[in-house]
Short mmCIF file of C-alpha atoms in Angstrom, two decimals:
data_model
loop_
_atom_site.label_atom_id
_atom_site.label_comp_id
_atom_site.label_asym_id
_atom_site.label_seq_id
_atom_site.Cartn_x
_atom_site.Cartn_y
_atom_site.Cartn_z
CA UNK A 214 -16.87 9.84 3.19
CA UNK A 215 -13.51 8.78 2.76
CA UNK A 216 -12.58 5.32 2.26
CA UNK A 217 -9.80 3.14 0.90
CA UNK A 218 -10.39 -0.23 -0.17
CA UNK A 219 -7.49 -2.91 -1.38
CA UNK A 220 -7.76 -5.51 -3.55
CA UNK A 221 -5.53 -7.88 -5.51
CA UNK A 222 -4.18 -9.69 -2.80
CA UNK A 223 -4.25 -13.71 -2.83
CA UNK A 224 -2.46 -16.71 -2.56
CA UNK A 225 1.08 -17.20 -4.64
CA UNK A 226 3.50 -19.05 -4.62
CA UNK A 227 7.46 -18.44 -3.71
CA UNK A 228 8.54 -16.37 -6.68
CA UNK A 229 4.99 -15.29 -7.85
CA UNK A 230 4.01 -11.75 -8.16
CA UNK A 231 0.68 -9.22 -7.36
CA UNK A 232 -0.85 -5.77 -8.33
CA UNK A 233 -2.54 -4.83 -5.37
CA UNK A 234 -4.83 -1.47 -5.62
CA UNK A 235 -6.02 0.88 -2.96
CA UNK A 236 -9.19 2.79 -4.69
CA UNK A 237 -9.75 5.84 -3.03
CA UNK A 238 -12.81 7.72 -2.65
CA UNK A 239 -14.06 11.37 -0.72
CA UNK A 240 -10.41 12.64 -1.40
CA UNK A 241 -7.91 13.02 -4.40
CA UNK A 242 -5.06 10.62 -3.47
CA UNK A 243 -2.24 13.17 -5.97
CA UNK A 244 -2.65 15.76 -3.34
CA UNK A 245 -1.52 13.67 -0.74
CA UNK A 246 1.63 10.99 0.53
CA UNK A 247 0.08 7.34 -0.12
CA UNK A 248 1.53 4.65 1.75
CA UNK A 249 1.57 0.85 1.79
CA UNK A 250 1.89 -0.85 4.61
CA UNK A 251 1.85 -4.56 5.65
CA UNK A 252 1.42 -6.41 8.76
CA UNK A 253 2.21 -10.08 9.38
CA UNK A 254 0.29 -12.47 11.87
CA UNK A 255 1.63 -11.50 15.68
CA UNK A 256 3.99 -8.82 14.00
CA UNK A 257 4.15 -4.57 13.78
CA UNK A 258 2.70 -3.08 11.01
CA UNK A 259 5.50 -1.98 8.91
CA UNK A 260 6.01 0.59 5.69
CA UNK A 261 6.63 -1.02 2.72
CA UNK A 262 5.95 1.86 0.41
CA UNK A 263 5.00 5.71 -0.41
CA UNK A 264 4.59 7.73 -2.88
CA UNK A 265 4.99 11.77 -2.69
CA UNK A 266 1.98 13.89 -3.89
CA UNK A 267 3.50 16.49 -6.40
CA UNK A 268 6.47 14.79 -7.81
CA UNK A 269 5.44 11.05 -7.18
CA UNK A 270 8.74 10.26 -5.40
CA UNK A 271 9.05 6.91 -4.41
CA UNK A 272 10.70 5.58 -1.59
CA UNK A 273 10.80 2.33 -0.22
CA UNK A 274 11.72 0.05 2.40
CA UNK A 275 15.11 -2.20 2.16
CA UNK A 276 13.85 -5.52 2.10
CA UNK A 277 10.99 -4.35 -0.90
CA UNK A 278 13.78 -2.31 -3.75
CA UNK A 279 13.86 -3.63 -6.71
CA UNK A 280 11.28 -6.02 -6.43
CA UNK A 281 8.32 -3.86 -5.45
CA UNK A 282 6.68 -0.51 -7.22
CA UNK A 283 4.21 1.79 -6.15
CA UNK A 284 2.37 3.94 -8.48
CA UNK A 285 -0.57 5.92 -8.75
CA UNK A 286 -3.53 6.76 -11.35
CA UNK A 287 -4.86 9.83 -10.77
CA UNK A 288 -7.41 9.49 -13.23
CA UNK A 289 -8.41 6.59 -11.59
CA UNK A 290 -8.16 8.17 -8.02
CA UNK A 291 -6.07 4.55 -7.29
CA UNK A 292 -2.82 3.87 -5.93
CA UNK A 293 -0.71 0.50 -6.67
CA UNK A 294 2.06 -1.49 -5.59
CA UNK A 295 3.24 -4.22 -7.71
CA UNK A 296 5.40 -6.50 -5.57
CA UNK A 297 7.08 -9.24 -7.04
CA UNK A 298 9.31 -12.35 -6.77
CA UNK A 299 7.57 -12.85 -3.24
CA UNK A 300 8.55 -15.03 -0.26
CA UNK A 301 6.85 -17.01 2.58
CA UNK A 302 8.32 -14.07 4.92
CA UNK A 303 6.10 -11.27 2.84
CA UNK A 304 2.85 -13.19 3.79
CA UNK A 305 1.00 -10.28 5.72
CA UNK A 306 -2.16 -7.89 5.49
CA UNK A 307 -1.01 -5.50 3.13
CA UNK A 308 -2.70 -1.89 4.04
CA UNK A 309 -3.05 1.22 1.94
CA UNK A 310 -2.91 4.64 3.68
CA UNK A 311 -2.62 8.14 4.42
CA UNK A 312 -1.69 10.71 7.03
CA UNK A 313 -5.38 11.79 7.30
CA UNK A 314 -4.60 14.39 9.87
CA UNK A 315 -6.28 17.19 7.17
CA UNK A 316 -9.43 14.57 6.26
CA UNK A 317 -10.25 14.45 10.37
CA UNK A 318 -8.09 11.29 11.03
CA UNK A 319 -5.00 12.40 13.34
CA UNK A 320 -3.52 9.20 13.14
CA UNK A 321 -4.21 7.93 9.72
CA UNK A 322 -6.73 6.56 7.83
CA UNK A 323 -6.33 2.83 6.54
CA UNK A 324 -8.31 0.59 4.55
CA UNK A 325 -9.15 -2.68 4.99
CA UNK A 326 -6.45 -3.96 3.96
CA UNK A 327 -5.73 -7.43 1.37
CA UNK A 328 -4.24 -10.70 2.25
CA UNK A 329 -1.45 -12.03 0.44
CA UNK A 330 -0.15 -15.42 1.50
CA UNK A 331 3.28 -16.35 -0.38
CA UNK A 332 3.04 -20.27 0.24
CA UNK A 333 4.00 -23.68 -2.21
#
């Protein structure tokens, strides 16, 4: 079954930084784009994040460069983003995820996503 489950999201303050992890499970996350996504109270889900399957290209969104990183562990089957030097306006769910049209999921598969609240 395939499932992706975040963790490492929590409460920081302005400035503060998180490793949040997306553990995957019923599919190797290297042979496939991983994205991070986030989605603030009463707001779109928006990409923060992906990384490429071969190569591991990065890209990222404006707002997020230079102060977030996404990475992967193979061994691990696990895919990262380290965001730091937060703000209030990054409070959201953050959501780990991928195309899933190949694993049965046409529009995506998500996980549950983690909570980080940036507040003093």
């Amino acid at each position: 079954q395939v499932q992706l489950v975040e963790s490492g999201g929590g409460l920081v303050q302005p400035g503060g930084s998180l490793r949040l992890s997306c553990a995957a499970s019923g599919f190797t996350v290297s042979r496939y784009v991983m994205t991070w996504y986030r989605q603030a109270p009463g707001k779109e889900r928006e990409l923060v994040a992906t990384i490429t399957s071969r190569l591991g290209t990065t890209n990222y969104a404006d707002s997020v460069k230079g102060r977030f990183t996404i990475s992967r562990d193979n061994a691990k089957n696990t895919v990262y983003l380290q965001v730091n030097s937060l703000n209030p306006g990054e409070t959201a769910v953050y959501y780990c995820s991928t195309r899933g049209s190949s694993l049965g999921y046409p529009n995506g598969y998500w996980g549950q996503g983690t909570q980080v609240t940036v507040s003093s």
